[in-house]
mmCIF file of C-alpha atoms in Angstrom:
data_model
loop_
_atom_site.group_PDB
_atom_site.id
_atom_site.type_symbol
_atom_site.label_atom_id
_atom_site.label_comp_id
_atom_site.label_asym_id
_atom_site.label_seq_id
_atom_site.Cartn_x
_atom_site.Cartn_y
_atom_site.Cartn_z
ATOM 1 C CA UNK A 23 8.298 10.862 0.333
ATOM 2 C CA UNK A 24 10.541 13.943 1.109
ATOM 3 C CA UNK A 25 13.038 11.084 0.424
ATOM 4 C CA UNK A 26 9.530 9.660 1.136
ATOM 5 C CA UNK A 27 8.114 6.926 -1.231
ATOM 6 C CA UNK A 28 4.775 7.913 -0.779
ATOM 7 C CA UNK A 29 6.540 12.798 -4.033
ATOM 8 C CA UNK A 30 10.179 12.805 -4.017
ATOM 9 C CA UNK A 31 11.607 13.811 -6.885
ATOM 10 C CA UNK A 32 14.867 11.399 -5.672
ATOM 11 C CA UNK A 33 13.263 8.417 -3.693
ATOM 12 C CA UNK A 34 15.922 6.143 -2.151
ATOM 13 C CA UNK A 35 10.863 5.893 -1.797
ATOM 14 C CA UNK A 36 -16.191 0.730 8.211
ATOM 15 C CA UNK A 37 -16.756 2.210 7.056
ATOM 16 C CA UNK A 38 -19.759 4.309 5.791
ATOM 17 C CA UNK A 39 -21.978 5.729 8.342
ATOM 18 C CA UNK A 40 -25.407 4.479 8.088
ATOM 19 C CA UNK A 41 -28.742 5.707 9.966
ATOM 20 C CA UNK A 42 -29.526 3.472 13.047
ATOM 21 C CA UNK A 43 -32.814 1.568 12.054
ATOM 22 C CA UNK A 44 -35.908 2.404 13.828
ATOM 23 C CA UNK A 45 -38.923 0.210 14.961
ATOM 24 C CA UNK A 46 -40.713 0.445 11.602
ATOM 25 C CA UNK A 47 -43.956 0.062 13.510
ATOM 26 C CA UNK A 48 -43.332 3.413 15.487
ATOM 27 C CA UNK A 49 -44.898 1.526 18.311
ATOM 28 C CA UNK A 50 -44.261 1.108 21.774
ATOM 29 C CA UNK A 51 -44.860 -2.422 23.350
ATOM 30 C CA UNK A 52 -45.337 -2.875 27.348
ATOM 31 C CA UNK A 53 -46.981 -5.670 29.508
ATOM 32 C CA UNK A 54 -49.620 -5.814 31.985
ATOM 33 C CA UNK A 55 -50.425 -8.631 33.974
ATOM 34 C CA UNK A 56 -53.286 -10.616 32.590
ATOM 35 C CA UNK A 57 -52.581 -9.607 29.190
ATOM 36 C CA UNK A 58 -50.827 -7.064 26.561
ATOM 37 C CA UNK A 59 -52.009 -3.745 26.118
ATOM 38 C CA UNK A 60 -53.479 -2.733 22.942
ATOM 39 C CA UNK A 61 -50.817 -1.038 20.959
ATOM 40 C CA UNK A 62 -53.272 1.899 20.338
ATOM 41 C CA UNK A 63 -53.790 2.071 24.488
ATOM 42 C CA UNK A 64 -52.260 5.249 25.702
ATOM 43 C CA UNK A 65 -49.830 4.920 28.340
ATOM 44 C CA UNK A 66 -51.160 7.022 31.330
ATOM 45 C CA UNK A 67 -49.425 8.652 34.509
ATOM 46 C CA UNK A 68 -52.102 7.182 36.691
ATOM 47 C CA UNK A 69 -53.529 3.690 37.780
ATOM 48 C CA UNK A 70 -56.501 2.476 36.133
ATOM 49 C CA UNK A 71 -59.961 2.614 37.305
ATOM 50 C CA UNK A 72 -60.264 -1.279 38.065
ATOM 51 C CA UNK A 73 -57.951 -0.641 41.261
ATOM 52 C CA UNK A 74 -59.733 -0.145 44.683
ATOM 53 C CA UNK A 75 -58.880 2.518 46.831
ATOM 54 C CA UNK A 76 -59.855 2.977 50.129
ATOM 55 C CA UNK A 77 -62.621 0.194 49.088
ATOM 56 C CA UNK A 78 -64.037 2.639 46.160
ATOM 57 C CA UNK A 79 -62.859 2.336 42.606
ATOM 58 C CA UNK A 80 -60.483 5.241 41.555
ATOM 59 C CA UNK A 81 -61.696 7.880 38.834
ATOM 60 C CA UNK A 82 -60.721 6.739 35.559
ATOM 61 C CA UNK A 83 -57.472 9.082 34.674
ATOM 62 C CA UNK A 84 -58.188 12.092 32.699
ATOM 63 C CA UNK A 85 -57.176 12.343 29.011
ATOM 64 C CA UNK A 86 -54.805 15.111 30.146
ATOM 65 C CA UNK A 87 -52.696 12.633 32.138
ATOM 66 C CA UNK A 88 -51.984 10.426 29.484
ATOM 67 C CA UNK A 89 -49.275 10.470 27.081
ATOM 68 C CA UNK A 90 -49.358 8.650 24.112
ATOM 69 C CA UNK A 91 -46.249 6.736 22.746
ATOM 70 C CA UNK A 92 -43.748 8.264 20.049
ATOM 71 C CA UNK A 93 -41.982 6.275 17.767
ATOM 72 C CA UNK A 94 -38.549 8.252 18.539
ATOM 73 C CA UNK A 95 -39.141 6.976 22.078
ATOM 74 C CA UNK A 96 -38.641 3.676 21.123
ATOM 75 C CA UNK A 97 -35.831 4.022 18.263
ATOM 76 C CA UNK A 98 -33.300 1.279 18.164
ATOM 77 C CA UNK A 99 -29.884 1.992 17.033
ATOM 78 C CA UNK A 100 -28.509 -0.632 14.868
ATOM 79 C CA UNK A 101 -25.157 -1.898 16.648
ATOM 80 C CA UNK A 102 -23.415 -2.186 13.473
ATOM 81 C CA UNK A 103 -24.165 1.079 12.207
ATOM 82 C CA UNK A 104 -22.883 2.478 15.257
ATOM 83 C CA UNK A 105 -19.479 0.420 15.204
ATOM 84 C CA UNK A 106 -19.297 1.909 11.716
ATOM 85 C CA UNK A 107 -19.831 5.389 12.251
ATOM 86 C CA UNK A 108 -17.131 5.148 15.315
ATOM 87 C CA UNK A 109 -14.712 3.908 12.936
ATOM 88 C CA UNK A 110 -15.448 6.393 10.590
ATOM 89 C CA UNK A 111 -14.820 8.872 13.022
ATOM 90 C CA UNK A 112 -11.689 7.625 14.254
ATOM 91 C CA UNK A 113 -10.363 7.568 10.443
ATOM 92 C CA UNK A 114 -11.495 11.355 10.098
ATOM 93 C CA UNK A 115 -9.281 12.176 13.485
ATOM 94 C CA UNK A 116 -6.614 10.391 11.956
ATOM 95 C CA UNK A 117 -6.652 11.793 8.866
ATOM 96 C CA UNK A 118 -6.751 15.331 10.050
ATOM 97 C CA UNK A 119 -4.000 14.881 12.386
ATOM 98 C CA UNK A 120 -1.947 14.707 9.137
ATOM 99 C CA UNK A 121 -3.756 16.377 6.331
ATOM 100 C CA UNK A 122 -2.376 19.851 4.964
ATOM 101 C CA UNK A 123 -3.928 22.931 6.249
ATOM 102 C CA UNK A 124 -5.075 24.312 2.666
ATOM 103 C CA UNK A 125 -5.776 21.256 1.001
ATOM 104 C CA UNK A 126 -8.128 18.030 1.849
ATOM 105 C CA UNK A 127 -4.751 15.790 1.579
ATOM 106 C CA UNK A 128 -1.929 14.483 3.547
ATOM 107 C CA UNK A 129 1.230 15.903 1.712
ATOM 108 C CA UNK A 130 4.916 15.590 1.965
ATOM 109 C CA UNK A 131 5.366 16.943 5.593
ATOM 110 C CA UNK A 132 2.190 15.179 6.760
ATOM 111 C CA UNK A 133 3.394 11.762 5.164
ATOM 112 C CA UNK A 134 6.597 12.122 7.241
ATOM 113 C CA UNK A 135 4.965 12.630 10.407
ATOM 114 C CA UNK A 136 2.548 9.726 9.549
ATOM 115 C CA UNK A 137 5.407 7.443 8.857
ATOM 116 C CA UNK A 138 7.137 8.549 12.068
ATOM 117 C CA UNK A 139 4.098 7.520 14.051
ATOM 118 C CA UNK A 140 4.178 4.191 12.375
ATOM 119 C CA UNK A 141 7.624 3.672 13.334
ATOM 120 C CA UNK A 142 8.558 3.223 9.269
ATOM 121 C CA UNK A 143 10.913 4.970 7.012
ATOM 122 C CA UNK A 144 9.426 6.861 4.189
ATOM 123 C CA UNK A 145 11.532 5.153 2.061
ATOM 124 C CA UNK A 146 10.791 1.443 3.247
ATOM 125 C CA UNK A 147 9.101 -1.228 1.295
ATOM 126 C CA UNK A 148 6.313 -1.211 3.854
ATOM 127 C CA UNK A 149 5.309 2.114 2.804
ATOM 128 C CA UNK A 150 5.030 1.297 -0.855
ATOM 129 C CA UNK A 151 2.699 -1.525 0.162
ATOM 130 C CA UNK A 152 0.613 0.696 2.246
ATOM 131 C CA UNK A 153 0.266 3.013 -0.907
ATOM 132 C CA UNK A 154 -0.775 0.273 -2.953
ATOM 133 C CA UNK A 155 -3.327 -0.946 -0.575
ATOM 134 C CA UNK A 156 -4.426 3.100 -0.490
ATOM 135 C CA UNK A 157 -4.002 2.998 -4.490
ATOM 136 C CA UNK A 158 -2.107 6.467 -3.912
ATOM 137 C CA UNK A 159 -1.818 8.049 -7.420
ATOM 138 C CA UNK A 160 0.916 10.411 -6.397
ATOM 139 C CA UNK A 161 4.146 9.862 -4.235
ATOM 140 C CA UNK A 162 3.921 11.589 -0.728
ATOM 141 C CA UNK A 163 0.546 11.958 -1.161
ATOM 142 C CA UNK A 164 -2.833 10.353 0.181
ATOM 143 C CA UNK A 165 -6.095 12.415 -0.868
ATOM 144 C CA UNK A 166 -8.967 12.195 1.539
ATOM 145 C CA UNK A 167 -10.640 9.598 -0.647
ATOM 146 C CA UNK A 168 -7.449 7.413 -1.117
ATOM 147 C CA UNK A 169 -6.993 7.733 2.856
ATOM 148 C CA UNK A 170 -10.594 6.425 3.884
ATOM 149 C CA UNK A 171 -10.895 4.117 0.994
ATOM 150 C CA UNK A 172 -7.265 2.552 1.785
ATOM 151 C CA UNK A 173 -8.089 2.164 5.437
ATOM 152 C CA UNK A 174 -11.297 0.250 4.818
ATOM 153 C CA UNK A 175 -9.647 -2.119 2.614
ATOM 154 C CA UNK A 176 -7.134 -3.123 5.217
ATOM 155 C CA UNK A 177 -9.507 -2.914 8.011
ATOM 156 C CA UNK A 178 -7.682 -0.264 10.094
ATOM 157 C CA UNK A 179 -8.862 3.212 11.386
ATOM 158 C CA UNK A 180 -5.744 3.661 14.026
ATOM 159 C CA UNK A 181 -2.109 3.827 14.042
ATOM 160 C CA UNK A 182 -2.036 0.678 15.830
ATOM 161 C CA UNK A 183 -4.455 -0.670 13.460
ATOM 162 C CA UNK A 184 -2.247 -0.109 10.448
ATOM 163 C CA UNK A 185 0.893 -1.375 12.280
ATOM 164 C CA UNK A 186 -0.817 -4.435 13.102
ATOM 165 C CA UNK A 187 -1.750 -5.028 9.496
ATOM 166 C CA UNK A 188 1.853 -4.754 8.103
ATOM 167 C CA UNK A 189 2.699 -8.598 8.471
ATOM 168 C CA UNK A 190 -0.340 -9.496 6.602
ATOM 169 C CA UNK A 191 0.512 -7.038 3.992
ATOM 170 C CA UNK A 192 3.759 -7.951 3.566
ATOM 171 C CA UNK A 193 2.789 -11.868 3.071
ATOM 172 C CA UNK A 194 0.097 -10.785 0.589
ATOM 173 C CA UNK A 195 2.813 -8.828 -1.655
ATOM 174 C CA UNK A 196 4.467 -11.924 -1.668
ATOM 175 C CA UNK A 197 1.975 -14.122 -3.631
ATOM 176 C CA UNK A 198 2.553 -13.883 -7.445
ATOM 177 C CA UNK A 199 -0.762 -12.372 -8.450
ATOM 178 C CA UNK A 200 -0.708 -9.756 -5.937
ATOM 179 C CA UNK A 201 3.116 -8.988 -6.342
ATOM 180 C CA UNK A 202 2.498 -8.422 -10.354
ATOM 181 C CA UNK A 203 -0.605 -6.051 -9.231
ATOM 182 C CA UNK A 204 2.180 -4.187 -6.803
ATOM 183 C CA UNK A 205 4.779 -4.258 -9.559
ATOM 184 C CA UNK A 206 2.395 -2.837 -12.062
ATOM 185 C CA UNK A 207 1.265 -0.178 -9.453
ATOM 186 C CA UNK A 208 4.557 1.006 -8.545
ATOM 187 C CA UNK A 209 5.564 2.154 -12.417
ATOM 188 C CA UNK A 210 2.556 4.342 -12.163
ATOM 189 C CA UNK A 211 3.081 5.593 -8.840
ATOM 190 C CA UNK A 212 6.458 6.824 -9.844
ATOM 191 C CA UNK A 213 5.198 8.963 -12.247
ATOM 192 C CA UNK A 214 4.709 12.855 -11.927
ATOM 193 C CA UNK A 215 1.113 13.239 -12.867
ATOM 194 C CA UNK A 216 1.402 16.835 -12.602
ATOM 195 C CA UNK A 217 3.960 16.754 -15.403
ATOM 196 C CA UNK A 218 1.938 14.467 -17.465
ATOM 197 C CA UNK A 219 4.813 11.857 -17.448
ATOM 198 C CA UNK A 220 4.726 8.956 -19.272
ATOM 199 C CA UNK A 221 8.036 7.146 -18.601
ATOM 200 C CA UNK A 222 10.022 6.940 -15.164
ATOM 201 C CA UNK A 223 13.284 8.912 -14.927
ATOM 202 C CA UNK A 224 16.250 6.466 -15.220
ATOM 203 C CA UNK A 225 17.320 7.493 -11.636
ATOM 204 C CA UNK A 226 13.690 7.172 -10.080
ATOM 205 C CA UNK A 227 13.058 3.475 -11.857
ATOM 206 C CA UNK A 228 16.479 2.392 -10.627
ATOM 207 C CA UNK A 229 15.040 3.374 -7.066
ATOM 208 C CA UNK A 230 11.644 1.992 -7.363
ATOM 209 C CA UNK A 231 13.226 -1.279 -8.788
ATOM 210 C CA UNK A 232 15.466 -1.648 -5.683
ATOM 211 C CA UNK A 233 12.176 -1.078 -3.743
ATOM 212 C CA UNK A 234 9.874 -3.223 -5.163
ATOM 213 C CA UNK A 235 11.834 -6.444 -5.044
ATOM 214 C CA UNK A 236 12.806 -6.036 -1.437
ATOM 215 C CA UNK A 237 10.951 -9.643 -0.651
ATOM 216 C CA UNK A 238 12.135 -11.233 -4.040
ATOM 217 C CA UNK A 239 15.369 -10.207 -5.303
ATOM 218 C CA UNK A 240 15.651 -12.019 -8.528
ATOM 219 C CA UNK A 241 19.442 -12.749 -9.373
ATOM 220 C CA UNK A 242 19.612 -10.517 -12.609
ATOM 221 C CA UNK A 243 18.396 -7.481 -10.943
ATOM 222 C CA UNK A 244 21.995 -6.285 -9.948
ATOM 223 C CA UNK A 245 23.469 -6.842 -13.173
ATOM 224 C CA UNK A 246 20.424 -4.917 -14.555
ATOM 225 C CA UNK A 247 20.529 -2.096 -12.279
ATOM 226 C CA UNK A 248 24.548 -2.178 -12.733
ATOM 227 C CA UNK A 249 23.942 -1.790 -16.576
ATOM 228 C CA UNK A 250 21.195 1.140 -16.266
ATOM 229 C CA UNK A 251 23.795 2.940 -13.742
ATOM 230 C CA UNK A 252 26.948 2.834 -15.849
ATOM 231 C CA UNK A 253 24.212 3.695 -18.808
ATOM 232 C CA UNK A 254 26.231 2.924 -21.890
ATOM 233 C CA UNK A 255 23.018 2.912 -24.120
ATOM 234 C CA UNK A 256 22.624 6.500 -22.885
ATOM 235 C CA UNK A 257 18.888 5.862 -21.494
ATOM 236 C CA UNK A 258 16.934 8.647 -19.893
ATOM 237 C CA UNK A 259 13.793 7.154 -19.060
ATOM 238 C CA UNK A 260 12.184 3.841 -18.592
ATOM 239 C CA UNK A 261 8.801 3.030 -20.445
ATOM 240 C CA UNK A 262 5.798 1.394 -19.185
ATOM 241 C CA UNK A 263 6.592 -1.439 -21.596
ATOM 242 C CA UNK A 264 10.186 -1.988 -20.565
ATOM 243 C CA UNK A 265 9.205 -1.773 -16.715
ATOM 244 C CA UNK A 266 6.367 -4.604 -17.204
ATOM 245 C CA UNK A 267 8.482 -6.524 -19.538
ATOM 246 C CA UNK A 268 11.347 -6.530 -17.005
ATOM 247 C CA UNK A 269 9.130 -8.874 -14.506
ATOM 248 C CA UNK A 270 8.784 -11.503 -17.140
ATOM 249 C CA UNK A 271 12.566 -11.117 -17.903
ATOM 250 C CA UNK A 272 13.209 -12.116 -14.537
ATOM 251 C CA UNK A 273 10.946 -14.985 -14.505
ATOM 252 C CA UNK A 274 12.152 -16.673 -17.509
ATOM 253 C CA UNK A 275 15.604 -15.717 -18.160
ATOM 254 C CA UNK A 276 18.417 -17.693 -16.025
ATOM 255 C CA UNK A 277 21.036 -15.554 -14.229
ATOM 256 C CA UNK A 278 23.476 -16.740 -16.802
ATOM 257 C CA UNK A 279 21.547 -15.284 -19.443
ATOM 258 C CA UNK A 280 22.326 -18.277 -21.994
ATOM 259 C CA UNK A 281 18.718 -18.765 -22.816
ATOM 260 C CA UNK A 282 18.214 -15.258 -23.906
ATOM 261 C CA UNK A 283 17.178 -14.648 -27.570
ATOM 262 C CA UNK A 284 16.994 -11.617 -29.319
ATOM 263 C CA UNK A 285 14.328 -12.994 -31.749
ATOM 264 C CA UNK A 286 12.065 -13.119 -29.016
ATOM 265 C CA UNK A 287 9.864 -9.863 -28.538
ATOM 266 C CA UNK A 288 11.969 -8.239 -25.918
ATOM 267 C CA UNK A 289 12.343 -4.524 -25.757
ATOM 268 C CA UNK A 290 15.676 -3.177 -27.582
ATOM 269 C CA UNK A 291 16.999 -1.984 -24.352
ATOM 270 C CA UNK A 292 16.907 -5.987 -23.047
ATOM 271 C CA UNK A 293 19.240 -6.787 -26.399
ATOM 272 C CA UNK A 294 21.599 -3.944 -25.368
ATOM 273 C CA UNK A 295 21.798 -5.260 -21.635
ATOM 274 C CA UNK A 296 22.404 -8.786 -22.769
ATOM 275 C CA UNK A 297 25.096 -7.638 -24.686
ATOM 276 C CA UNK A 298 27.156 -5.463 -22.592
ATOM 277 C CA UNK A 299 26.611 -7.897 -19.741
ATOM 278 C CA UNK A 300 28.100 -10.926 -21.553
ATOM 279 C CA UNK A 301 31.181 -8.525 -22.873
ATOM 280 C CA UNK A 302 31.482 -7.344 -19.566
ATOM 281 C CA UNK A 303 31.957 -11.339 -18.238
ATOM 282 C CA UNK A 304 34.049 -11.844 -20.853
ATOM 283 C CA UNK A 305 36.662 -9.019 -19.827
ATOM 284 C CA UNK A 306 36.256 -10.295 -16.261
ATOM 285 C CA UNK A 307 37.104 -13.873 -17.018
ATOM 286 C CA UNK A 308 39.857 -12.672 -19.275
ATOM 287 C CA UNK A 309 41.357 -10.630 -16.368
ATOM 288 C CA UNK A 310 40.814 -13.186 -14.010
ATOM 289 C CA UNK A 311 42.947 -15.493 -16.164
ATOM 290 C CA UNK A 312 45.974 -12.892 -16.693
ATOM 291 C CA UNK A 313 45.922 -12.271 -12.894
ATOM 292 C CA UNK A 314 46.143 -16.243 -12.337
ATOM 293 C CA UNK A 315 48.920 -16.300 -14.750
ATOM 294 C CA UNK A 316 51.044 -13.598 -13.469
ATOM 295 C CA UNK A 317 50.402 -15.310 -10.169
ATOM 296 C CA UNK A 318 51.872 -18.652 -11.129
ATOM 297 C CA UNK A 319 54.977 -17.190 -13.243
ATOM 298 C CA UNK A 320 55.728 -14.996 -9.994
ATOM 299 C CA UNK A 321 55.933 -18.402 -8.040
ATOM 300 C CA UNK A 322 57.904 -20.094 -10.485
ATOM 301 C CA UNK A 323 60.278 -17.449 -10.105
ATOM 302 C CA UNK A 324 60.746 -17.549 -6.741
ATOM 303 C CA UNK A 325 60.808 -21.325 -6.644
ATOM 304 C CA UNK A 326 63.936 -20.691 -9.011
ATOM 305 C CA UNK A 327 65.427 -18.178 -6.919
ATOM 306 C CA UNK A 328 65.284 -20.499 -3.849
ATOM 307 C CA UNK A 329 67.400 -23.212 -5.688
ATOM 308 C CA UNK A 330 69.950 -21.201 -6.749
#
């Protein structure tokens, strides 16, 4: 997302219409005192001849004064259909507010305005979750179909409606099965489909890992991202397999990495990471030991000086 999660090259991130149902009989029903009118009896503009006027029966109404009922006059609109059409119209108005002038899609500029109206930063986790629910194929872009299907999926057709759905969407993303789906979606979302990418650039992967784990930061994540940032293995891209397996890694490998085994079917990059991280910790402990020893020696020297 222009710094936007939803096409930045460098991210830091009902309702179908339905015609109203008509009375299938196409007939108009009316009541008269003393019984029901035959459905085929015309509705006339004058009283019938059985009514006395000045003591005499009024002439029967002429056929010219009669009007036969039409089905259109008694059409009844399905309330549910009307509600769906109204919601669809609101979605259309909302989409057109942000869509590009030349393309039937919300692009980077429109996405930024959309995020501003939602009072969210384009790099927020909320925007990633929204893109997930909209099943967006590309960062910083919502096609017409994605936008409409997404609004239907979250049952919202306005800015206020979408904002009101954020709390429940964030809770949904905490569920294990839902988060797994969101996590796998994030890899595909980060690819540049126009370039036919099959792996994420290292910098993009780092940004997306930070983002997708916003609500559930595994202990090993910071160590992993530090390893990728230092990049001792010279890795340039992250494959889908590595991305997916890292979620398993965070779930079964403890933060001290002691239960990691190279004999298991982990990507080779994980072997390099664990080896590098254990060596880094070893050096850290050695430096800490040297610092402690130097401090003790200094204290002893000061005590000796005081007694002299």
